[in-house]
PDB file of C-alpha atoms and ligand atoms in Angstrom:
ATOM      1  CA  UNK A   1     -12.428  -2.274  11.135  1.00 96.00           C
ATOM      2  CA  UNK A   2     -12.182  -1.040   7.703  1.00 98.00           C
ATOM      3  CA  UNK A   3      -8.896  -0.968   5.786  1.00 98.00           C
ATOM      4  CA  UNK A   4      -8.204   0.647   2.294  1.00 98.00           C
ATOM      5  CA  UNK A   5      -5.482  -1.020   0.419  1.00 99.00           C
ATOM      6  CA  UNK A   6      -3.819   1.157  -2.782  1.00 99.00           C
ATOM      7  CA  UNK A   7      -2.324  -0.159  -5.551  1.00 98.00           C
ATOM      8  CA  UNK A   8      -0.246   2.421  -7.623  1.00 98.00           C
ATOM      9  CA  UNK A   9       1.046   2.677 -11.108  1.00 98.00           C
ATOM     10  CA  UNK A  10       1.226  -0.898 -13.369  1.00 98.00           C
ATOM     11  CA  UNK A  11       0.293  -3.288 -10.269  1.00 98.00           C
ATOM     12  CA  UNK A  12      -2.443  -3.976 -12.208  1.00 98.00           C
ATOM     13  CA  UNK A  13       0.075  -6.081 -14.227  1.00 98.00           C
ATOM     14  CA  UNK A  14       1.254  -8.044 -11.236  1.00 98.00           C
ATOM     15  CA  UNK A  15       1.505 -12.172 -12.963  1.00 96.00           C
ATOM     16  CA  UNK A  16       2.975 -10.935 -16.261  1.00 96.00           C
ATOM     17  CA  UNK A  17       5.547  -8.388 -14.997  1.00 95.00           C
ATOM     18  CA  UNK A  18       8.908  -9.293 -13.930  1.00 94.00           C
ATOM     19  CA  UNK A  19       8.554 -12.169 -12.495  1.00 94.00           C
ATOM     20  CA  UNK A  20      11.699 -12.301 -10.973  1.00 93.00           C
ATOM     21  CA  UNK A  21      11.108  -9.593  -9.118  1.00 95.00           C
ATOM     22  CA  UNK A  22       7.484  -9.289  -8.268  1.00 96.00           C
ATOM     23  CA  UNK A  23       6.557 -13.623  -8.871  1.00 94.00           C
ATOM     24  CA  UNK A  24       3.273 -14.687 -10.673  1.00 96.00           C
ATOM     25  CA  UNK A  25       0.489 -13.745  -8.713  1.00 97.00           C
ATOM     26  CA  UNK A  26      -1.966 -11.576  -9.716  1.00 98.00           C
ATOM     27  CA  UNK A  27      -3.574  -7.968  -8.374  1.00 98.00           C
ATOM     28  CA  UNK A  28      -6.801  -9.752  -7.885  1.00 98.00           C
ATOM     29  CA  UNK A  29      -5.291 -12.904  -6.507  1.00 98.00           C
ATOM     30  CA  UNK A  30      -3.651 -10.671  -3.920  1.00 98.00           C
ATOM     31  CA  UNK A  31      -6.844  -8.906  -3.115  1.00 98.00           C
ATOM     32  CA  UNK A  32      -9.067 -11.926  -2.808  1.00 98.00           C
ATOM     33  CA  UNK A  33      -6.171 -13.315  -0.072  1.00 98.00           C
ATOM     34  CA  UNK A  34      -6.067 -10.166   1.685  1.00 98.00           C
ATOM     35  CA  UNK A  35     -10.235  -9.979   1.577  1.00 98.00           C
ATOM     36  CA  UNK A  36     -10.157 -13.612   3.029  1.00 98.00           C
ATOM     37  CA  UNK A  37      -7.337 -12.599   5.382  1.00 98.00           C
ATOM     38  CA  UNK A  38      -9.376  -9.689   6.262  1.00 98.00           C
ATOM     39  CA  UNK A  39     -12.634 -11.917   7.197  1.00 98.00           C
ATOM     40  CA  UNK A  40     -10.368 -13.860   9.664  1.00 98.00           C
ATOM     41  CA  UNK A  41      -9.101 -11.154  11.745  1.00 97.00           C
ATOM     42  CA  UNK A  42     -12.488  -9.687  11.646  1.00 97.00           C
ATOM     43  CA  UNK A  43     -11.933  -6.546   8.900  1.00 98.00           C
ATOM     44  CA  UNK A  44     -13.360  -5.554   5.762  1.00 98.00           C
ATOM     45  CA  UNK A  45     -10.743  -4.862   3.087  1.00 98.00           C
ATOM     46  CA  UNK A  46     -11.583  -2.334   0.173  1.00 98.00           C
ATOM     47  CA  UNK A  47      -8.994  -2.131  -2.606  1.00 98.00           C
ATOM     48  CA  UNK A  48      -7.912   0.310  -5.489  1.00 98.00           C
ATOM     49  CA  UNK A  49      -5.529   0.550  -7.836  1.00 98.00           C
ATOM     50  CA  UNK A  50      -4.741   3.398 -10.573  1.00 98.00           C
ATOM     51  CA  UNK A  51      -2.238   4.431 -13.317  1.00 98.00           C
ATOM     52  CA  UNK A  52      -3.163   7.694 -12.939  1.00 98.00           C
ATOM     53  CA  UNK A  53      -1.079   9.935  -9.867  1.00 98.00           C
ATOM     54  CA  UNK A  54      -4.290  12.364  -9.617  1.00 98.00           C
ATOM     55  CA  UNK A  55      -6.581   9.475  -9.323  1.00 99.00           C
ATOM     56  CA  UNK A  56      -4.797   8.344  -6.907  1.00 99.00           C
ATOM     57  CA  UNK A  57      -4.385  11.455  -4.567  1.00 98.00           C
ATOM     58  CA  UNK A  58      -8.540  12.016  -4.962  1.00 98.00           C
ATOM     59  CA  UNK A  59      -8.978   8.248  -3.677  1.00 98.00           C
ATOM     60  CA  UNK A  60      -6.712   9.403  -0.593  1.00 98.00           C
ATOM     61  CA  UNK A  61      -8.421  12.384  -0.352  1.00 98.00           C
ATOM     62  CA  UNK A  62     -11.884  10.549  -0.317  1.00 98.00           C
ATOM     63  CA  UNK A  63     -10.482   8.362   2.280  1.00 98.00           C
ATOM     64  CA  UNK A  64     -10.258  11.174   4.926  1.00 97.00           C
ATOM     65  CA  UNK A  65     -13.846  11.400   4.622  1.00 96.00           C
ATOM     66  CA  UNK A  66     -14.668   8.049   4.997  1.00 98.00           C
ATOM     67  CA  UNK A  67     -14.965   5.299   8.203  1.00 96.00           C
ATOM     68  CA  UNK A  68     -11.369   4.099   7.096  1.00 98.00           C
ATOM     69  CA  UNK A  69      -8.969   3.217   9.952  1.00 97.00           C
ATOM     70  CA  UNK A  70      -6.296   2.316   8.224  1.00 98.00           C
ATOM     71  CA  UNK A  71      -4.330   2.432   4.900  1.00 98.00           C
ATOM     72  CA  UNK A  72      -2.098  -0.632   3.211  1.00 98.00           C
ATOM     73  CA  UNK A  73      -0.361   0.887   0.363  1.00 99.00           C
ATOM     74  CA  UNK A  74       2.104  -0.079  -2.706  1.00 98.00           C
ATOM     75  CA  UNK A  75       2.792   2.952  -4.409  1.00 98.00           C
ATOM     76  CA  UNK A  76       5.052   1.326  -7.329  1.00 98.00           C
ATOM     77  CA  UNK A  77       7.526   3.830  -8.294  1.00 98.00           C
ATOM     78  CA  UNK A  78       5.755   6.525  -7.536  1.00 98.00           C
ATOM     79  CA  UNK A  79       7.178   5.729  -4.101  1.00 98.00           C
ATOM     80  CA  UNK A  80      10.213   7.174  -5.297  1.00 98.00           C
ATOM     81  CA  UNK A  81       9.376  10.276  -6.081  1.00 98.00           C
ATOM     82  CA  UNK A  82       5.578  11.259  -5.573  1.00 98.00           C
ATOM     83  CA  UNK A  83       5.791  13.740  -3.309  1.00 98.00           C
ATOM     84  CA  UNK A  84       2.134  14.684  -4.140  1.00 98.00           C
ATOM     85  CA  UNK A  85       1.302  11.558  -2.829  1.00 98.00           C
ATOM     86  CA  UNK A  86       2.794  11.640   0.096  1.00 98.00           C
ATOM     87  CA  UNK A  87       1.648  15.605   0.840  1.00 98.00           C
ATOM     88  CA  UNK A  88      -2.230  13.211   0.034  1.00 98.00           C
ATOM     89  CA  UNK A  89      -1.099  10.547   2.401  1.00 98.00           C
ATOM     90  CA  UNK A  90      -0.131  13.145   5.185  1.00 97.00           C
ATOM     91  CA  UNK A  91      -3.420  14.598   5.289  1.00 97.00           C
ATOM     92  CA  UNK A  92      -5.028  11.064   6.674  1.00 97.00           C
ATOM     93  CA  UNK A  93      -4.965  10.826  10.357  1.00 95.00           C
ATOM     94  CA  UNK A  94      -5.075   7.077  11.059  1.00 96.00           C
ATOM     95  CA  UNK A  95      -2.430   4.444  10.207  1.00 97.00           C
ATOM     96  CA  UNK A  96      -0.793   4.308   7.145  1.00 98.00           C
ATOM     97  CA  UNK A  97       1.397   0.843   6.245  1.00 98.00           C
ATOM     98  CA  UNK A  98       3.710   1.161   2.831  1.00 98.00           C
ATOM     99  CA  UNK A  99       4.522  -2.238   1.295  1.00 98.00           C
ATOM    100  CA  UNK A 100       6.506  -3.398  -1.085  1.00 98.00           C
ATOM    101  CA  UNK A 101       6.475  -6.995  -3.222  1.00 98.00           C
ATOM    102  CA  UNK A 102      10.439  -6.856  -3.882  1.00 98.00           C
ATOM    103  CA  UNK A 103      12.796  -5.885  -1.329  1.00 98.00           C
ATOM    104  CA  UNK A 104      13.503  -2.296  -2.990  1.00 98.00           C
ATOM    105  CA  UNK A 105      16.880  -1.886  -0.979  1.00 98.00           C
ATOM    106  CA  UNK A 106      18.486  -4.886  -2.797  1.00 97.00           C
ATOM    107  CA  UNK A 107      17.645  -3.424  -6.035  1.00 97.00           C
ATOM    108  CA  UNK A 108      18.325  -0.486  -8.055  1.00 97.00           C
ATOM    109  CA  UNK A 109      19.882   2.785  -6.324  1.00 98.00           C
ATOM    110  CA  UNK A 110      16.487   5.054  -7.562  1.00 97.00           C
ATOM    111  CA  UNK A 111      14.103   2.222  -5.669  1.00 98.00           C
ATOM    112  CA  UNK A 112      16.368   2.512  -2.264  1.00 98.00           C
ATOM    113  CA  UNK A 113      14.223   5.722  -0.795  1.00 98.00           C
ATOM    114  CA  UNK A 114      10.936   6.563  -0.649  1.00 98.00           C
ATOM    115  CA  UNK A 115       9.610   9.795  -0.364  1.00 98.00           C
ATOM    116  CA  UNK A 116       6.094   8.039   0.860  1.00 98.00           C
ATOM    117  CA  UNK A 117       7.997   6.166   4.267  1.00 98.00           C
ATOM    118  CA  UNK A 118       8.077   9.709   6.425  1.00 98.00           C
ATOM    119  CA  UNK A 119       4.456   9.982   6.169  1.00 98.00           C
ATOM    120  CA  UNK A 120       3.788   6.244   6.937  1.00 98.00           C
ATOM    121  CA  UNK A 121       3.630   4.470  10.528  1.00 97.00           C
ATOM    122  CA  UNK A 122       5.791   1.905   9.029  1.00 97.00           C
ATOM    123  CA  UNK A 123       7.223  -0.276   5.919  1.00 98.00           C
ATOM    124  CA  UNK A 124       7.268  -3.712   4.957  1.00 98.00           C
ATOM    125  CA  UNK A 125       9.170  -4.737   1.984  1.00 98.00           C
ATOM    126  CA  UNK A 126      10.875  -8.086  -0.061  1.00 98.00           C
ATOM    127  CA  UNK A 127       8.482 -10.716   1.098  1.00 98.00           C
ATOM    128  CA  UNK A 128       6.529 -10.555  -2.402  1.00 97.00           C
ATOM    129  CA  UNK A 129       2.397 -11.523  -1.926  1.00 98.00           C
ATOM    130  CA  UNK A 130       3.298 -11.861   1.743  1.00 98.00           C
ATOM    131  CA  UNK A 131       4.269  -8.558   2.261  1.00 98.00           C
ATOM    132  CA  UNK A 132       0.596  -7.166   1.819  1.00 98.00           C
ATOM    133  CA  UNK A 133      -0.711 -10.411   4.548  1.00 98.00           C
ATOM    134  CA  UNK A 134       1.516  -8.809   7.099  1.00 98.00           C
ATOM    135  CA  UNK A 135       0.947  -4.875   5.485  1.00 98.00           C
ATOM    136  CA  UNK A 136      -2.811  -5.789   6.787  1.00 98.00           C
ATOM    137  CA  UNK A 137      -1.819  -7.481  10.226  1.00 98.00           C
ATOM    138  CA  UNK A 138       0.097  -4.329  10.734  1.00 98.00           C
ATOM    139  CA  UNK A 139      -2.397  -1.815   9.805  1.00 98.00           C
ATOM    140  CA  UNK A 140      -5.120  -3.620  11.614  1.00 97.00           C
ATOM    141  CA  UNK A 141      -2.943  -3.688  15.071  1.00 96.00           C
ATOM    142  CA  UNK A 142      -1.784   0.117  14.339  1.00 96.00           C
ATOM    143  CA  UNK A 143      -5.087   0.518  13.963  1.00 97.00           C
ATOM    144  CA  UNK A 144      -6.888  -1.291  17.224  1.00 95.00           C
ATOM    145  CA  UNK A 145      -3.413   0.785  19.152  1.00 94.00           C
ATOM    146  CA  UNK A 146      -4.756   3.841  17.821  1.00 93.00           C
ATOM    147  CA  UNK A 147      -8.260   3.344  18.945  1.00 90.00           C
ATOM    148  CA  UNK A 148      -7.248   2.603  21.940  1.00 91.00           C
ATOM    149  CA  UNK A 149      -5.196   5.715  22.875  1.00 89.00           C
ATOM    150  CA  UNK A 150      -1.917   3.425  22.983  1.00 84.00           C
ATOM    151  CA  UNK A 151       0.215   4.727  19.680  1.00 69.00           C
ATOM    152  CA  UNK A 152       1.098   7.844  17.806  1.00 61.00           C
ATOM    153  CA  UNK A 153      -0.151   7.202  14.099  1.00 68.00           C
TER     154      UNK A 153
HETATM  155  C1  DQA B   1       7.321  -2.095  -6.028  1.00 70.26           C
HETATM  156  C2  DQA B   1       8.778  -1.620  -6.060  1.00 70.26           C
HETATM  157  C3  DQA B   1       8.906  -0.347  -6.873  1.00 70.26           C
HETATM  158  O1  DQA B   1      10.261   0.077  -6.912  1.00 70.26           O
HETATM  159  C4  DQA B   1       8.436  -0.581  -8.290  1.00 70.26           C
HETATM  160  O2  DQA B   1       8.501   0.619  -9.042  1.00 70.26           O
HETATM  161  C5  DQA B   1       7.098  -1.207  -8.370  1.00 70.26           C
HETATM  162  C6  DQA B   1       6.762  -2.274  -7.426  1.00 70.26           C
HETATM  163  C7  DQA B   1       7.173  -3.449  -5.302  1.00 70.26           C
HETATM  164  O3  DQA B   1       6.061  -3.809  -4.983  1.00 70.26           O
HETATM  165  O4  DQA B   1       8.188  -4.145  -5.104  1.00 70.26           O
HETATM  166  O5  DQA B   1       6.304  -0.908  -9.266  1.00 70.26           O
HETATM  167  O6  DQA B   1       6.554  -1.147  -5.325  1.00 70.26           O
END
């Protein structure tokens, strides 16, 4: 299995941003642990992360054309209101798992819906780092469900 993990707009500053909200681990911290998370359940993990909203829709779009079976991905706030992003993520026909570091609905009334969760199997949010670890264990069982007939993506 092969999963693509997206990072949107400023996780790249993950460790120096808000700590209250988002704790001090790094991006590439989080991507080594979902890499070595990855080896254990037997997947390769492939991450990406962009400021840019375009950059981001071509590296979905890519994805459709590549042996990808499933998609991990924080948006940052462009989960809020990207609905290009979601048109990009609509277009993928295999699993797609949106997660979230803070728990979104406990904060701030913009962060409460996402315009990204109709177009995604499912959402895990609030359990900071964590919540990619089980973003992956989801996508990879969505995925293996999926191969085998058993779920609608
Ligand atoms: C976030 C939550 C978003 O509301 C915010 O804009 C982010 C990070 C999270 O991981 O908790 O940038 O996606």
């Amino acid at each position: 299995m092969r999963i693509l993990v997206l990072h949107g707009v400023n996780l790249n500053m993950f460790g120096r941003r808000d700590p209250a909200h988002y704790g001090s681990a790094t991006l590439a911290q989080i991507d080594d642990a979902l890499v070595t998370l990855g080896k254990e359940l037997g997947a390769t993990v492939e991450s990406f992360q962009t400021n840019h909203e375009g950059v981001m829709v071509e590296r979905i779009h890519k994805a459709a054309d590549e042996d990808v079976q499933a998609v991990v991905v924080n948006a940052g706030a462009w989960t809020h209101y990207s609905h290009a992003i979601a048109d990009a993520l609509a277009i993928l026909e295999i699993p797609v798992v949106e997660v979230h570091m803070s728990n979104v609905h406990a904060r701030e009334n913009f962060r409460h819906h996402s315009v990204l969760s109709s177009v995604c199997t499912g959402s895990i949010c609030g359990f900071g780092p964590s919540s990619y670890l089980l973003g992956l264990r989801a996508a990879l069982d969505a995925a293996e469900a999926c191969a085998a007939g058993k779920v609608r993506i």
